[in-house]
């Protein structure tokens, strides 16, 4: 599977790019979020249906580039003042949105399904996940990315990704040793927090250096290549401290944002010409690579492992799907705002996507999930991935949606 010939990979990538763009635009024309069409392309082409395109390392790398470009773009366009205003709510949504589904999923697994503690912990961990790529893409397609609720979701989803990595590392260690090293976990979280504080400031100084060089050379043609290089460097640095690569890309985007200024160093604002060059140069890359990521999410899904005739499967799947949805939806209802905003926050945090699949795969390879539980978790990931974009579209299509 990994040793595909180059010309075959070219064919696969060409099929993915063509069908993802075409299907996404067709879905968008009919008022359906394009991300659903792109994921469906992956489901149809992958192991779930036709089996034409296997999951392989090259497509995975292109998909990772897609999510990194997307998170850089989000950081680049982020309204930092708005994000700062909703910082408390974002933290609350992230914390409760991780803890509540975890405890709910674990409790149901222990006391309703009568599973063992390790299995219950992994199920709870899988339900904490939020796929920030799917969430942000849907909000962007809806033209709601700069709304107050979207800023809450953006902050919460970034924090949720960090929590997810911490929970996954703890659970994987627990599955092997049945113990948890609190000291190592706290040190790990300290590294991540330090990176998040330092990286944007470092990035801002690097942006100032790039601006200085551009002025000296009287050209900005080299800027896109340098910015992409820095974005990848930040992604690498984030991974090295145990944080998601997308956190590095997001902080790099913040650093080059025209809305980000370092206290006591206001003069380091990024040159407007450079900002415009970044916008115009990276947009085609964003349009090219981002759909590959969502197709890859679909390629990873394997619906063939699911025994749809099993009553036990449906019992476990439906209950856990309800828990997965209500666990995040309840968090949205706790924030201030009208009912539309609250529901939007809740449903925006529901998608598990590739993050949920990573948890499920770790559960499978560690021997925690048997075939039945693995199939159940794949099904839950599918439901939570496809449902929220449709619901969000319906919510924001109704101009007179009830208020509280």
Coordinates of C-alpha atoms in Angstrom, one line a residue:
X1 CA 0.0 0.0 0.0
X2 CA 2.8 2.4 0.8
X3 CA 5.0 1.4 -2.2
X4 CA 2.8 2.8 -4.9
X5 CA 4.5 3.9 -8.1
X6 CA 4.8 7.6 -8.8
X7 CA 2.5 7.7 -11.8
X8 CA -0.2 5.8 -9.8
X9 CA 0.0 8.5 -7.1
X10 CA -0.3 11.2 -9.7
X11 CA -3.5 9.5 -10.9
X12 CA -4.9 9.3 -7.3
X13 CA -4.1 12.9 -6.5
X14 CA -5.6 14.0 -9.8
X15 CA -8.9 12.1 -9.1
X16 CA -9.0 13.5 -5.6
X17 CA -8.5 17.1 -6.6
X18 CA -11.0 17.0 -9.5
X19 CA -13.8 15.2 -7.6
X20 CA -13.3 17.1 -4.4
X21 CA -13.6 20.5 -6.0
X22 CA -16.4 19.4 -8.3
X23 CA -18.5 17.7 -5.6
X24 CA -17.8 20.4 -3.0
X25 CA -19.0 23.1 -5.4
X26 CA -22.1 21.1 -6.4
X27 CA -23.0 20.6 -2.7
X28 CA -22.4 24.3 -2.1
X29 CA -24.7 25.2 -5.0
X30 CA -27.5 23.3 -3.4
X31 CA -26.9 25.0 0.0
X32 CA -25.0 22.0 1.5
X33 CA -21.6 22.7 3.1
X34 CA -18.9 21.7 0.6
X35 CA -17.0 19.9 3.3
X36 CA -19.6 17.2 3.4
X37 CA -19.2 16.6 -0.4
X38 CA -15.4 16.4 0.0
X39 CA -15.6 13.9 2.9
X40 CA -18.2 11.9 0.9
X41 CA -15.7 11.7 -2.1
X42 CA -13.2 10.1 0.3
X43 CA -15.8 7.7 1.6
X44 CA -16.8 6.6 -1.9
X45 CA -13.2 6.4 -3.2
X46 CA -11.8 4.7 -0.1
X47 CA -12.1 1.4 1.7
X48 CA -15.7 2.0 2.7
X49 CA -17.2 1.7 -0.8
X50 CA -15.2 1.4 -4.1
X51 CA -11.7 0.8 -2.6
X52 CA -10.1 2.7 -5.5
X53 CA -7.7 4.8 -3.5
X54 CA -5.9 3.3 -0.4
X55 CA -4.8 5.4 2.5
X56 CA -1.1 6.1 1.9
X57 CA 1.7 8.2 3.3
X58 CA 1.9 10.6 0.3
X59 CA -1.8 11.5 0.5
X60 CA -1.5 11.8 4.3
X61 CA 1.3 14.3 3.9
X62 CA -0.7 16.4 1.4
X63 CA -3.7 16.2 3.7
X64 CA -1.6 17.4 6.7
X65 CA -0.4 20.3 4.5
X66 CA -4.0 21.1 3.8
X67 CA -5.0 21.4 7.5
X68 CA -1.8 23.3 8.3
X69 CA -2.5 25.9 5.5
X70 CA -6.1 26.1 6.8
X71 CA -5.1 26.8 10.4
X72 CA -2.5 29.3 9.2
X73 CA -5.2 31.1 7.3
X74 CA -7.5 31.1 10.3
X75 CA -4.8 32.5 12.5
X76 CA -3.9 35.0 9.8
X77 CA -7.5 36.2 9.5
X78 CA -8.4 35.9 13.2
X79 CA -9.8 38.9 15.0
X80 CA -7.4 38.9 18.0
X81 CA -9.4 41.6 19.9
X82 CA -12.6 39.6 19.5
X83 CA -10.7 36.4 20.4
X84 CA -9.3 38.1 23.5
X85 CA -12.8 39.3 24.5
X86 CA -14.3 35.8 24.3
X87 CA -11.2 34.2 25.8
X88 CA -12.9 33.2 29.1
X89 CA -15.9 31.7 27.2
X90 CA -13.6 29.8 24.9
X91 CA -11.7 28.4 27.8
X92 CA -14.9 27.4 29.6
X93 CA -16.3 25.8 26.4
X94 CA -13.0 23.9 25.8
X95 CA -12.7 22.7 29.4
X96 CA -16.3 21.7 30.0
X97 CA -16.6 20.4 26.4
X98 CA -13.7 18.0 27.1
X99 CA -14.6 17.0 30.6
X100 CA -18.3 16.6 30.3
X101 CA -18.3 14.2 27.2
X102 CA -15.4 12.3 28.8
X103 CA -17.2 11.7 32.1
X104 CA -20.5 11.0 30.4
X105 CA -19.0 8.6 27.9
X106 CA -17.0 6.8 30.6
X107 CA -20.0 6.5 32.9
X108 CA -22.3 5.1 30.2
X109 CA -19.6 2.6 29.2
X110 CA -19.0 1.5 32.8
X111 CA -22.6 1.4 34.2
X112 CA -24.8 0.8 31.1
X113 CA -22.5 -1.2 28.8
X114 CA -20.6 -2.9 31.7
X115 CA -17.2 -2.5 30.0
X116 CA -13.9 -2.5 31.8
X117 CA -12.2 0.7 33.1
X118 CA -9.6 0.9 30.3
X119 CA -12.3 0.5 27.6
X120 CA -14.5 3.1 29.3
X121 CA -11.6 5.6 29.5
X122 CA -10.8 5.2 25.8
X123 CA -14.4 5.7 24.8
X124 CA -14.6 8.8 27.1
X125 CA -11.4 10.0 25.5
X126 CA -12.6 9.5 22.0
X127 CA -15.7 11.6 22.8
X128 CA -13.7 14.6 24.0
X129 CA -12.3 15.2 20.5
X130 CA -13.2 18.0 18.3
X131 CA -12.1 18.2 14.6
X132 CA -11.2 21.9 14.3
X133 CA -10.6 21.6 10.6
X134 CA -14.2 20.5 9.9
X135 CA -15.6 23.0 12.3
X136 CA -13.7 26.0 11.0
X137 CA -14.3 25.1 7.3
X138 CA -18.1 24.9 7.8
X139 CA -18.2 28.3 9.6
X140 CA -16.1 29.8 6.8
X141 CA -18.4 28.4 4.2
X142 CA -21.3 29.9 6.0
X143 CA -19.6 33.3 6.2
X144 CA -19.8 33.3 10.0
X145 CA -16.1 33.1 10.9
X146 CA -15.9 36.6 12.3
X147 CA -19.1 36.2 14.5
X148 CA -18.7 36.3 18.2
X149 CA -19.8 32.6 18.6
X150 CA -17.2 31.6 15.9
X151 CA -14.4 33.2 17.9
X152 CA -15.5 31.3 20.9
X153 CA -15.5 28.1 18.9
X154 CA -12.1 28.9 17.3
X155 CA -10.5 29.5 20.7
X156 CA -12.2 26.4 22.2
X157 CA -11.4 24.1 19.3
X158 CA -7.7 25.0 19.4
X159 CA -7.6 24.4 23.2
X160 CA -9.7 21.2 22.7
X161 CA -7.1 19.9 20.3
X162 CA -4.4 20.4 22.9
X163 CA -6.5 18.7 25.6
X164 CA -7.1 15.8 23.2
X165 CA -3.4 15.3 22.7
X166 CA -2.8 15.3 26.5
X167 CA -5.7 12.9 27.1
X168 CA -4.6 10.6 24.3
X169 CA -1.0 10.4 25.6
X170 CA -2.3 9.7 29.2
X171 CA -4.7 7.0 28.0
X172 CA -2.1 5.3 25.8
X173 CA 0.3 5.2 28.7
X174 CA -2.4 3.9 31.0
X175 CA -3.4 1.1 28.6
X176 CA 0.2 -0.2 28.8
X177 CA 1.2 0.4 32.4
X178 CA -2.2 0.9 34.2
X179 CA -0.6 4.0 35.8
X180 CA -0.5 7.7 35.1
X181 CA 2.6 9.8 35.7
X182 CA 1.2 13.2 36.9
X183 CA 4.6 14.9 36.9
X184 CA 5.2 14.0 33.2
X185 CA 1.7 15.2 32.3
X186 CA 2.1 18.5 34.0
X187 CA 5.5 19.0 32.4
X188 CA 4.0 18.2 29.0
X189 CA 1.2 20.8 29.5
X190 CA 3.8 23.4 30.6
X191 CA 5.7 22.9 27.4
X192 CA 2.6 23.4 25.3
X193 CA 1.5 26.5 27.2
X194 CA 5.0 28.0 26.9
X195 CA 5.0 27.4 23.1
X196 CA 1.6 29.0 22.7
X197 CA 2.9 32.1 24.6
X198 CA 6.3 32.5 22.9
X199 CA 5.6 31.4 19.3
X200 CA 3.4 34.3 18.2
X201 CA 5.9 36.8 19.7
X202 CA 8.8 35.1 18.0
X203 CA 6.8 35.0 14.8
X204 CA 6.1 38.7 15.0
X205 CA 9.8 39.5 15.2
X206 CA 10.5 37.2 12.2
X207 CA 7.8 39.0 10.3
X208 CA 9.5 42.3 11.0
X209 CA 12.8 40.9 9.8
X210 CA 11.1 39.7 6.6
X211 CA 9.6 43.2 6.1
X212 CA 13.1 44.8 6.6
X213 CA 14.7 42.5 4.0
X214 CA 11.8 43.1 1.5
X215 CA 12.3 46.8 1.8
X216 CA 16.1 46.5 1.3
X217 CA 15.6 44.3 -1.8
X218 CA 12.7 46.4 -3.0
X219 CA 10.7 43.2 -3.7
X220 CA 8.2 41.0 -1.9
X221 CA 8.4 38.1 -4.4
X222 CA 10.3 35.9 -1.9
X223 CA 7.8 36.5 0.9
X224 CA 5.4 33.6 0.2
X225 CA 8.2 31.0 0.2
X226 CA 9.7 32.3 3.4
X227 CA 6.3 32.4 5.1
X228 CA 5.5 28.8 4.1
X229 CA 8.9 27.8 5.4
X230 CA 8.3 29.6 8.7
X231 CA 4.8 28.0 8.9
X232 CA 6.2 24.5 8.5
X233 CA 9.0 25.3 11.0
X234 CA 6.4 26.4 13.6
X235 CA 4.4 23.2 12.9
X236 CA 7.6 21.1 13.4
X237 CA 8.4 23.0 16.6
X238 CA 4.9 22.4 18.0
X239 CA 5.2 18.7 17.2
X240 CA 8.6 18.4 18.9
X241 CA 7.1 19.6 22.2
X242 CA 4.2 17.2 21.9
X243 CA 1.6 19.6 20.7
X244 CA -0.5 19.3 17.5
X245 CA 1.3 20.6 14.4
X246 CA -1.8 22.7 13.6
X247 CA -1.1 24.8 16.8
X248 CA 2.2 25.8 15.3
X249 CA 0.6 26.8 12.0
X250 CA -2.2 28.7 13.9
X251 CA 0.3 30.7 15.9
X252 CA 2.4 31.5 12.8
X253 CA -0.8 32.8 11.2
X254 CA -1.4 35.0 14.2
X255 CA 2.1 36.4 14.0
X256 CA 1.6 37.6 10.4
X257 CA -1.9 38.9 11.1
X258 CA -2.4 42.6 10.6
X259 CA -4.5 42.5 13.8
X260 CA -1.7 41.2 16.1
X261 CA 0.6 43.6 17.9
X262 CA 3.1 42.8 20.7
X263 CA 2.7 45.0 23.8
X264 CA 5.3 47.7 23.9
X265 CA 6.3 47.0 20.3
X266 CA 3.5 48.5 18.2
X267 CA 6.0 49.5 15.6
X268 CA 6.5 45.9 14.6
X269 CA 3.2 45.7 12.7
X270 CA 3.6 43.6 9.6
X271 CA 4.0 45.7 6.4
X272 CA 0.7 46.0 4.5
X273 CA 2.2 45.1 1.2
X274 CA 3.6 41.9 2.7
X275 CA 0.3 41.0 4.2
X276 CA -1.4 41.5 0.9
X277 CA 1.3 39.4 -0.8
X278 CA 0.7 36.6 1.7
X279 CA -3.1 36.7 1.2
X280 CA -2.9 36.6 -2.6
X281 CA -0.1 34.0 -2.8
X282 CA -1.4 31.5 -0.2
X283 CA -5.1 31.5 -1.2
X284 CA -4.4 29.2 -4.2
X285 CA -2.5 26.8 -2.0
X286 CA -5.3 26.8 0.5
X287 CA -7.8 26.0 -2.3
X288 CA -5.6 23.3 -3.6
X289 CA -4.6 21.4 -0.4
X290 CA -7.5 21.9 2.0
X291 CA -10.0 19.7 0.0
X292 CA -7.4 16.9 0.1
X293 CA -7.5 16.9 3.9
X294 CA -11.3 16.4 3.9
X295 CA -11.1 13.7 1.3
X296 CA -8.5 12.0 3.4
X297 CA -10.9 12.1 6.4
X298 CA -13.3 10.1 4.2
X299 CA -10.6 7.7 3.0
X300 CA -9.8 6.9 6.6
X301 CA -13.4 5.8 7.4
X302 CA -14.0 2.1 7.0
X303 CA -17.7 1.4 7.0
X304 CA -17.1 -2.2 6.1
X305 CA -16.0 -3.0 9.7
X306 CA -19.5 -2.2 10.8
X307 CA -22.0 -5.1 11.1
X308 CA -25.3 -3.2 10.5
X309 CA -27.3 -6.4 11.3
X310 CA -26.1 -6.5 14.9
X311 CA -28.5 -5.4 17.5
X312 CA -25.7 -4.9 20.0
X313 CA -23.9 -2.6 17.5
X314 CA -27.0 -0.4 17.1
X315 CA -27.6 -0.3 20.9
X316 CA -24.0 0.8 21.6
X317 CA -23.8 3.2 18.6
X318 CA -27.0 5.0 19.1
X319 CA -26.5 5.6 22.8
X320 CA -22.9 6.8 22.3
X321 CA -23.9 9.0 19.4
X322 CA -26.5 10.7 21.6
X323 CA -23.9 11.1 24.3
X324 CA -21.3 12.5 21.8
X325 CA -23.8 15.1 20.5
X326 CA -25.4 16.1 23.8
X327 CA -22.0 16.2 25.6
X328 CA -20.9 19.1 23.3
X329 CA -24.3 20.6 22.7
X330 CA -24.9 21.1 26.5
X331 CA -21.7 23.2 26.7
X332 CA -22.9 25.6 24.0
X333 CA -26.1 26.2 26.0
X334 CA -24.1 27.4 29.0
X335 CA -22.6 30.5 27.2
X336 CA -24.2 33.9 27.0
X337 CA -26.1 34.8 23.8
X338 CA -29.3 34.0 22.0
X339 CA -30.4 30.4 21.3
X340 CA -29.0 30.5 17.7
X341 CA -25.5 31.4 19.0
X342 CA -25.7 28.8 21.8
X343 CA -26.8 26.0 19.4
X344 CA -24.1 27.1 16.9
X345 CA -21.3 26.8 19.5
X346 CA -22.6 23.4 20.7
X347 CA -23.0 21.9 17.2
X348 CA -19.7 23.5 16.0
X349 CA -17.9 21.5 18.7
X350 CA -19.6 18.2 17.8
X351 CA -17.5 17.0 14.8
X352 CA -15.0 14.3 15.8
X353 CA -13.6 13.7 12.3
X354 CA -10.0 12.7 11.9
X355 CA -9.3 13.4 15.6
X356 CA -11.9 10.9 16.7
X357 CA -10.5 8.3 14.2
X358 CA -7.0 8.8 15.7
X359 CA -8.4 7.9 19.2
X360 CA -10.3 4.9 17.8
X361 CA -7.2 3.7 16.0
X362 CA -5.1 4.0 19.1
X363 CA -7.8 2.0 21.0
X364 CA -7.7 -0.7 18.3
X365 CA -3.9 -1.1 18.0
X366 CA -3.4 -1.0 21.8
X367 CA -5.9 -3.9 22.1
X368 CA -8.4 -1.9 24.1
X369 CA -11.1 -2.0 21.5
X370 CA -12.3 -5.3 20.0
X371 CA -13.9 -5.4 16.6
X372 CA -17.3 -4.5 17.9
X373 CA -16.2 -1.5 19.9
X374 CA -13.9 -0.3 17.1
X375 CA -16.9 -0.4 14.6
X376 CA -19.1 1.4 17.1
X377 CA -16.6 4.2 17.5
X378 CA -16.1 4.5 13.7
X379 CA -19.9 4.9 13.4
X380 CA -20.0 7.5 16.1
X381 CA -17.3 9.5 14.3
X382 CA -19.3 9.3 11.1
X383 CA -22.5 10.6 12.7
X384 CA -20.7 13.4 14.5
X385 CA -18.8 14.4 11.4
X386 CA -21.7 14.5 8.9
X387 CA -24.5 15.9 11.2
X388 CA -23.2 19.3 12.4
X389 CA -22.5 20.9 9.0
X390 CA -26.1 20.2 8.0
X391 CA -27.6 21.4 11.3
X392 CA -25.5 24.6 11.3
X393 CA -26.7 25.3 7.7
X394 CA -30.3 24.9 8.8
X395 CA -29.8 27.1 11.9
X396 CA -28.3 30.0 10.0
X397 CA -30.8 29.7 7.1
X398 CA -33.6 30.6 9.5
X399 CA -33.6 34.4 9.9
X400 CA -36.2 34.3 12.7
X401 CA -34.8 31.4 14.7
X402 CA -36.1 31.6 18.2
X403 CA -34.2 33.5 20.8
X404 CA -33.9 33.0 24.5

